[in-house]
Amino acid sequence: MLIRRLAVTALVLSTLVACGNDDGAAPAASGGPQPSTESIVSSVKKDDALAAGLPPAIASAGKLRIGSNIQNPPNNFYAEDGKTAKGSEVDLAKAVAAKLGLQVEYSDMAFSSLITSLQSGRIDLTMAAMNDTPERRQAIDFVDYFTSGITIMVQKGNPSSVKGPDDLCGKGVAVNLGTSQEAYAKEQSTKCVAAGKGEVTVTSTDSDTQNQNQLRTGRVAAILNDLPTAVYVAQTAGKGEYFEVVKADPINGGPYGIGVNKSNPELTKSVQAALQALVDDGTYGKILAEWDVAQGAIAKVTVNGG
């Protein structure tokens, strides 16, 4: 999340933060294995040419101050010590910093305060599973790094043979109430009926735990959720023995963006170039694969591409 324009109204800011990170409650599952990415991240070497493009203040400080809301596994969350940030985004942030010859310094804050903290100069970047949207781009810039969207989660072994949206016809689906997943499930049901197939029976609740129980007991064939959330639940619920994620492109996908202050285009360019270098040399893909979110990988790093 990048810089602000002078004179962004309070109405715009309230819209920006309300749109964030974006549908559904936090994962209810826990206790599963976690990937080890230390060797991948530690292998990243400084690129002197890229580092030369950094703003002098950042280069002199030797660090990137990153604001996040560290409670969104597997993107970002605390290790067992309750102090160390970890996750796919944390690894990507460390790798970008290393490519630029910098360290990272995390600030954990409310999601609603990320944009204003960036605008005020309290932090240099935001990285918090924040969607790059036109509304937010009125205040900040985004270096897009991941595509998230609706993902289908099924019982381990996929007994209902759900391989994509069309396989939901005639089956039950659980979603969180009032989310884009709920809207999509109803749209898909309409398409199924129009195609002469059975409707999608949509069960909407405000409880991830309840949805997971329904899937475990076979009362529904699938849960629709955000890609990283679904992956995390599949990895951790029952130590990874209860669920799996259908391997398909995210549905209605949109980008997550690293926020940068609009007054700092040099930093935007540096972060974009460093991340593209990580994509090109395979480091980016290795990190996402370790966290099992490679379905959301991008090939070209864009600015404000949402």
Short mmCIF file of C-alpha atoms in Angstrom, two decimals:
data_model
loop_
_atom_site.label_atom_id
_atom_site.label_comp_id
_atom_site.label_asym_id
_atom_site.label_seq_id
_atom_site.Cartn_x
_atom_site.Cartn_y
_atom_site.Cartn_z
CA MET A 1 0.00 0.00 0.00
CA LEU A 2 1.62 3.07 -1.17
CA ILE A 3 1.46 6.74 -0.60
CA ARG A 4 -1.37 9.01 -0.23
CA ARG A 5 -2.69 11.74 -2.35
CA LEU A 6 -3.05 15.04 -0.62
CA ALA A 7 -6.65 15.48 0.43
CA VAL A 8 -8.08 11.99 0.65
CA THR A 9 -11.42 12.30 2.38
CA ALA A 10 -12.46 10.45 5.50
CA LEU A 11 -15.22 8.81 3.49
CA VAL A 12 -12.73 7.34 1.06
CA LEU A 13 -10.52 6.07 3.86
CA SER A 14 -13.40 4.36 5.63
CA THR A 15 -14.30 2.63 2.38
CA LEU A 16 -10.71 1.53 1.85
CA VAL A 17 -10.32 -0.21 5.16
CA ALA A 18 -13.77 -1.75 5.07
CA CYS A 19 -12.97 -3.53 1.82
CA GLY A 20 -9.93 -5.32 3.14
CA ASN A 21 -8.66 -8.82 3.58
CA ASP A 22 -11.61 -9.36 2.60
CA ASP A 23 -14.30 -11.98 3.14
CA GLY A 24 -14.83 -14.57 5.81
CA ALA A 25 -13.73 -15.16 9.37
CA ALA A 26 -10.31 -16.29 10.55
CA PRO A 27 -9.56 -20.00 10.21
CA ALA A 28 -10.76 -22.10 13.10
CA ALA A 29 -8.34 -24.97 12.57
CA SER A 30 -4.96 -25.30 14.24
CA GLY A 31 -2.29 -27.76 15.19
CA GLY A 32 -1.02 -28.99 11.82
CA PRO A 33 2.50 -29.09 10.43
CA GLN A 34 4.11 -25.87 9.27
CA PRO A 35 6.57 -25.57 6.38
CA SER A 36 10.21 -24.71 6.87
CA THR A 37 11.28 -21.98 4.46
CA GLU A 38 14.34 -20.63 6.23
CA SER A 39 16.79 -22.11 3.75
CA ILE A 40 14.88 -20.67 0.79
CA VAL A 41 14.75 -17.16 2.21
CA SER A 42 18.33 -17.21 3.52
CA SER A 43 19.62 -18.11 0.05
CA VAL A 44 18.47 -14.77 -1.42
CA LYS A 45 21.42 -12.52 -2.19
CA LYS A 46 21.56 -8.77 -2.57
CA ASP A 47 21.27 -7.41 -6.10
CA ASP A 48 23.48 -4.32 -6.13
CA ALA A 49 21.84 -2.88 -9.24
CA LEU A 50 18.36 -3.13 -7.72
CA ALA A 51 19.55 -1.80 -4.37
CA ALA A 52 21.03 1.23 -6.10
CA GLY A 53 17.52 2.38 -7.03
CA LEU A 54 16.28 2.56 -3.43
CA PRO A 55 15.32 5.92 -1.94
CA PRO A 56 18.33 7.23 0.01
CA ALA A 57 16.40 7.29 3.29
CA ILE A 58 15.51 3.61 2.98
CA ALA A 59 19.02 2.61 1.94
CA SER A 60 20.50 4.55 4.83
CA ALA A 61 18.11 3.00 7.35
CA GLY A 62 18.96 -0.48 6.09
CA LYS A 63 15.47 -1.80 6.67
CA LEU A 64 11.91 -1.90 5.42
CA ARG A 65 9.31 -1.06 8.05
CA ILE A 66 6.35 -3.26 7.21
CA GLY A 67 2.89 -2.85 8.67
CA SER A 68 0.63 -5.88 8.91
CA ASN A 69 -2.25 -7.35 10.85
CA ILE A 70 -0.53 -10.53 11.97
CA GLN A 71 -3.43 -12.89 12.47
CA ASN A 72 -4.20 -14.24 9.03
CA PRO A 73 -2.61 -17.67 8.50
CA PRO A 74 -1.05 -18.84 6.30
CA ASN A 75 -0.31 -15.32 5.02
CA ASN A 76 0.95 -13.97 8.32
CA PHE A 77 0.69 -15.16 11.91
CA TYR A 78 2.79 -15.65 15.03
CA ALA A 79 4.98 -18.63 15.74
CA GLU A 80 4.53 -20.53 18.99
CA ASP A 81 6.67 -17.99 20.83
CA GLY A 82 3.96 -15.38 20.23
CA LYS A 83 6.56 -12.90 18.96
CA THR A 84 7.98 -14.15 15.67
CA ALA A 85 5.96 -13.34 12.54
CA LYS A 86 5.77 -16.14 10.00
CA GLY A 87 3.78 -17.08 6.92
CA SER A 88 3.91 -16.89 3.14
CA GLU A 89 3.77 -13.08 3.11
CA VAL A 90 6.43 -12.80 5.79
CA ASP A 91 8.75 -15.00 3.74
CA LEU A 92 8.10 -12.97 0.60
CA ALA A 93 8.74 -9.72 2.48
CA LYS A 94 12.04 -11.02 3.85
CA ALA A 95 13.08 -12.22 0.39
CA VAL A 96 12.26 -8.86 -1.22
CA ALA A 97 14.22 -7.07 1.50
CA ALA A 98 17.19 -9.42 1.11
CA LYS A 99 17.24 -8.85 -2.65
CA LEU A 100 17.52 -5.12 -1.89
CA GLY A 101 20.13 -5.62 0.84
CA LEU A 102 17.71 -4.71 3.65
CA GLN A 103 16.25 -6.19 6.82
CA VAL A 104 12.55 -6.17 7.74
CA GLU A 105 10.93 -4.64 10.79
CA TYR A 106 7.31 -5.64 11.40
CA SER A 107 4.65 -3.54 13.09
CA ASP A 108 1.49 -5.41 14.08
CA MET A 109 -1.53 -3.12 13.94
CA ALA A 110 -5.24 -3.07 13.29
CA PHE A 111 -6.09 -3.69 9.65
CA SER A 112 -8.10 -0.47 9.64
CA SER A 113 -5.02 1.59 10.54
CA LEU A 114 -2.66 0.24 7.87
CA ILE A 115 -3.38 2.79 5.16
CA THR A 116 -3.21 5.82 7.45
CA SER A 117 0.01 4.50 9.04
CA LEU A 118 1.52 4.23 5.58
CA GLN A 119 0.36 7.71 4.63
CA SER A 120 1.75 9.23 7.82
CA GLY A 121 5.19 7.69 7.24
CA ARG A 122 5.06 5.44 10.30
CA ILE A 123 5.76 2.46 8.02
CA ASP A 124 7.31 2.04 4.57
CA LEU A 125 5.12 -0.78 3.24
CA THR A 126 2.00 -2.72 4.08
CA MET A 127 1.65 -6.43 3.43
CA ALA A 128 -1.48 -7.88 4.95
CA ALA A 129 -3.49 -9.81 2.36
CA MET A 130 -5.01 -6.51 1.29
CA ASN A 131 -6.82 -6.55 -2.03
CA ASP A 132 -5.70 -4.04 -4.64
CA THR A 133 -8.95 -2.21 -5.40
CA PRO A 134 -9.78 1.01 -7.27
CA GLU A 135 -11.04 2.59 -4.04
CA ARG A 136 -7.82 1.93 -2.18
CA ARG A 137 -5.72 3.16 -5.09
CA GLN A 138 -7.14 6.62 -4.48
CA ALA A 139 -4.96 6.71 -1.37
CA ILE A 140 -2.01 4.38 -1.96
CA ASP A 141 -0.22 2.38 -4.65
CA PHE A 142 0.06 -1.39 -4.83
CA VAL A 143 2.75 -3.78 -5.99
CA ASP A 144 0.65 -6.85 -6.73
CA TYR A 145 2.16 -10.12 -5.53
CA PHE A 146 -0.53 -12.81 -5.33
CA THR A 147 -3.90 -13.73 -6.80
CA SER A 148 -6.51 -14.85 -4.34
CA GLY A 149 -10.09 -15.85 -4.96
CA ILE A 150 -12.71 -18.41 -4.11
CA THR A 151 -11.41 -21.93 -3.54
CA ILE A 152 -13.24 -25.23 -3.11
CA MET A 153 -12.38 -27.34 -0.06
CA VAL A 154 -13.59 -30.94 0.19
CA GLN A 155 -13.21 -33.95 2.48
CA LYS A 156 -9.82 -35.65 2.39
CA GLY A 157 -9.81 -38.01 -0.57
CA ASN A 158 -12.52 -35.97 -2.32
CA PRO A 159 -15.28 -38.62 -2.01
CA SER A 160 -17.76 -36.40 -3.87
CA SER A 161 -15.37 -36.07 -6.85
CA VAL A 162 -15.55 -32.28 -6.95
CA LYS A 163 -12.95 -31.05 -9.43
CA GLY A 164 -14.41 -27.65 -10.27
CA PRO A 165 -17.49 -25.42 -10.04
CA ASP A 166 -19.61 -27.53 -12.40
CA ASP A 167 -19.23 -30.50 -10.06
CA LEU A 168 -21.08 -28.55 -7.36
CA CYS A 169 -24.35 -28.96 -9.26
CA GLY A 170 -26.77 -31.08 -7.27
CA LYS A 171 -24.57 -30.95 -4.16
CA GLY A 172 -24.51 -29.06 -0.88
CA VAL A 173 -22.06 -26.23 -0.23
CA ALA A 174 -21.26 -24.37 3.00
CA VAL A 175 -20.24 -20.70 2.96
CA ASN A 176 -19.85 -17.80 5.37
CA LEU A 177 -22.89 -15.56 5.56
CA GLY A 178 -22.74 -12.35 3.54
CA THR A 179 -19.51 -13.15 1.70
CA SER A 180 -18.56 -13.20 -1.95
CA GLN A 181 -18.44 -16.99 -1.63
CA GLU A 182 -22.13 -17.03 -0.75
CA ALA A 183 -22.99 -14.84 -3.72
CA TYR A 184 -20.93 -17.01 -6.05
CA ALA A 185 -22.54 -20.24 -4.80
CA LYS A 186 -25.98 -18.84 -5.55
CA GLU A 187 -24.85 -17.69 -9.00
CA GLN A 188 -23.43 -21.13 -9.70
CA SER A 189 -26.68 -22.73 -8.59
CA THR A 190 -28.57 -20.62 -11.13
CA LYS A 191 -26.15 -21.74 -13.85
CA CYS A 192 -26.55 -25.38 -12.84
CA VAL A 193 -30.34 -25.18 -13.06
CA ALA A 194 -30.16 -23.40 -16.42
CA ALA A 195 -27.97 -26.24 -17.69
CA GLY A 196 -30.54 -28.80 -16.63
CA LYS A 197 -28.55 -29.98 -13.64
CA GLY A 198 -29.42 -29.99 -9.96
CA GLU A 199 -29.23 -26.79 -7.96
CA VAL A 200 -26.46 -26.06 -5.49
CA THR A 201 -27.88 -26.31 -1.98
CA VAL A 202 -26.24 -23.39 -0.17
CA THR A 203 -25.86 -23.44 3.60
CA SER A 204 -24.80 -20.04 4.95
CA THR A 205 -23.51 -19.65 8.50
CA ASP A 206 -21.39 -17.20 10.46
CA SER A 207 -19.17 -19.98 11.82
CA ASP A 208 -16.16 -21.54 10.12
CA THR A 209 -16.26 -24.32 12.71
CA GLN A 210 -19.86 -25.13 11.88
CA ASN A 211 -19.08 -25.21 8.17
CA GLN A 212 -16.14 -27.53 8.76
CA ASN A 213 -18.28 -29.86 10.88
CA GLN A 214 -20.86 -30.04 8.11
CA LEU A 215 -18.19 -30.98 5.58
CA ARG A 216 -16.60 -33.56 7.88
CA THR A 217 -19.94 -35.26 8.47
CA GLY A 218 -20.91 -35.23 4.81
CA ARG A 219 -23.87 -32.89 5.14
CA VAL A 220 -22.26 -30.76 2.43
CA ALA A 221 -19.86 -31.77 -0.32
CA ALA A 222 -17.69 -28.67 -0.18
CA ILE A 223 -16.85 -25.40 1.52
CA LEU A 224 -16.13 -22.27 -0.49
CA ASN A 225 -13.56 -19.96 1.07
CA ASP A 226 -10.67 -17.64 0.27
CA LEU A 227 -7.65 -19.48 -1.17
CA PRO A 228 -5.10 -18.98 1.65
CA THR A 229 -7.70 -19.63 4.36
CA ALA A 230 -8.86 -22.85 2.72
CA VAL A 231 -5.27 -24.02 2.34
CA TYR A 232 -4.48 -23.32 5.97
CA VAL A 233 -7.56 -25.14 7.23
CA ALA A 234 -6.77 -28.13 5.01
CA GLN A 235 -3.19 -28.21 6.33
CA THR A 236 -4.08 -27.91 10.01
CA ALA A 237 -7.54 -29.34 10.75
CA GLY A 238 -7.08 -32.81 12.22
CA LYS A 239 -3.34 -32.41 11.54
CA GLY A 240 -4.12 -32.29 7.84
CA GLU A 241 -6.28 -35.41 7.79
CA TYR A 242 -9.76 -33.91 7.43
CA PHE A 243 -9.81 -31.77 4.29
CA GLU A 244 -8.08 -30.96 1.02
CA VAL A 245 -8.26 -28.10 -1.48
CA VAL A 246 -9.36 -28.77 -5.04
CA LYS A 247 -6.41 -27.99 -7.33
CA ALA A 248 -7.82 -25.36 -9.68
CA ASP A 249 -7.35 -21.70 -10.41
CA PRO A 250 -8.97 -19.35 -7.88
CA ILE A 251 -12.53 -18.38 -8.86
CA ASN A 252 -13.18 -14.66 -9.43
CA GLY A 253 -9.55 -14.03 -8.52
CA GLY A 254 -8.10 -10.65 -7.65
CA PRO A 255 -4.67 -9.45 -6.52
CA TYR A 256 -3.22 -8.87 -3.09
CA GLY A 257 -0.95 -5.84 -3.12
CA ILE A 258 2.03 -4.54 -1.17
CA GLY A 259 1.10 -0.98 -0.23
CA VAL A 260 3.51 1.87 -0.88
CA ASN A 261 3.09 5.60 -0.29
CA LYS A 262 2.22 7.47 -3.46
CA SER A 263 4.91 10.04 -2.66
CA ASN A 264 7.58 7.34 -2.87
CA PRO A 265 7.58 6.01 -6.46
CA GLU A 266 11.24 5.01 -6.17
CA LEU A 267 10.37 2.51 -3.45
CA THR A 268 7.46 1.19 -5.50
CA LYS A 269 9.78 0.60 -8.45
CA SER A 270 12.42 -1.06 -6.26
CA VAL A 271 9.95 -3.42 -4.61
CA GLN A 272 8.40 -4.31 -7.97
CA ALA A 273 11.81 -5.04 -9.50
CA ALA A 274 12.98 -7.10 -6.52
CA LEU A 275 9.82 -9.17 -6.47
CA GLN A 276 10.00 -9.75 -10.23
CA ALA A 277 13.58 -10.95 -9.80
CA LEU A 278 12.36 -13.44 -7.18
CA VAL A 279 9.66 -14.64 -9.57
CA ASP A 280 12.18 -15.04 -12.37
CA ASP A 281 14.78 -16.93 -10.33
CA GLY A 282 12.21 -19.31 -8.81
CA THR A 283 12.46 -18.17 -5.19
CA TYR A 284 8.92 -16.78 -5.21
CA GLY A 285 7.49 -20.03 -6.53
CA LYS A 286 9.39 -22.11 -3.98
CA ILE A 287 8.01 -20.03 -1.10
CA LEU A 288 4.43 -20.32 -2.29
CA ALA A 289 4.83 -24.03 -2.95
CA GLU A 290 6.10 -24.61 0.59
CA TRP A 291 2.99 -22.90 1.94
CA ASP A 292 0.83 -24.82 -0.56
CA VAL A 293 -0.60 -21.66 -2.11
CA ALA A 294 1.08 -21.91 -5.52
CA GLN A 295 -2.35 -21.69 -7.15
CA GLY A 296 -2.24 -17.96 -6.44
CA ALA A 297 1.17 -17.38 -8.04
CA ILE A 298 1.69 -14.63 -10.59
CA ALA A 299 4.19 -14.53 -13.47
CA LYS A 300 4.44 -10.74 -13.93
CA VAL A 301 4.60 -8.27 -11.06
CA THR A 302 2.45 -5.23 -11.81
CA VAL A 303 1.70 -1.96 -10.08
CA ASN A 304 -1.95 -1.09 -9.44
CA GLY A 305 -3.13 -3.99 -11.55
CA GLY A 306 -6.29 -4.79 -9.59
#
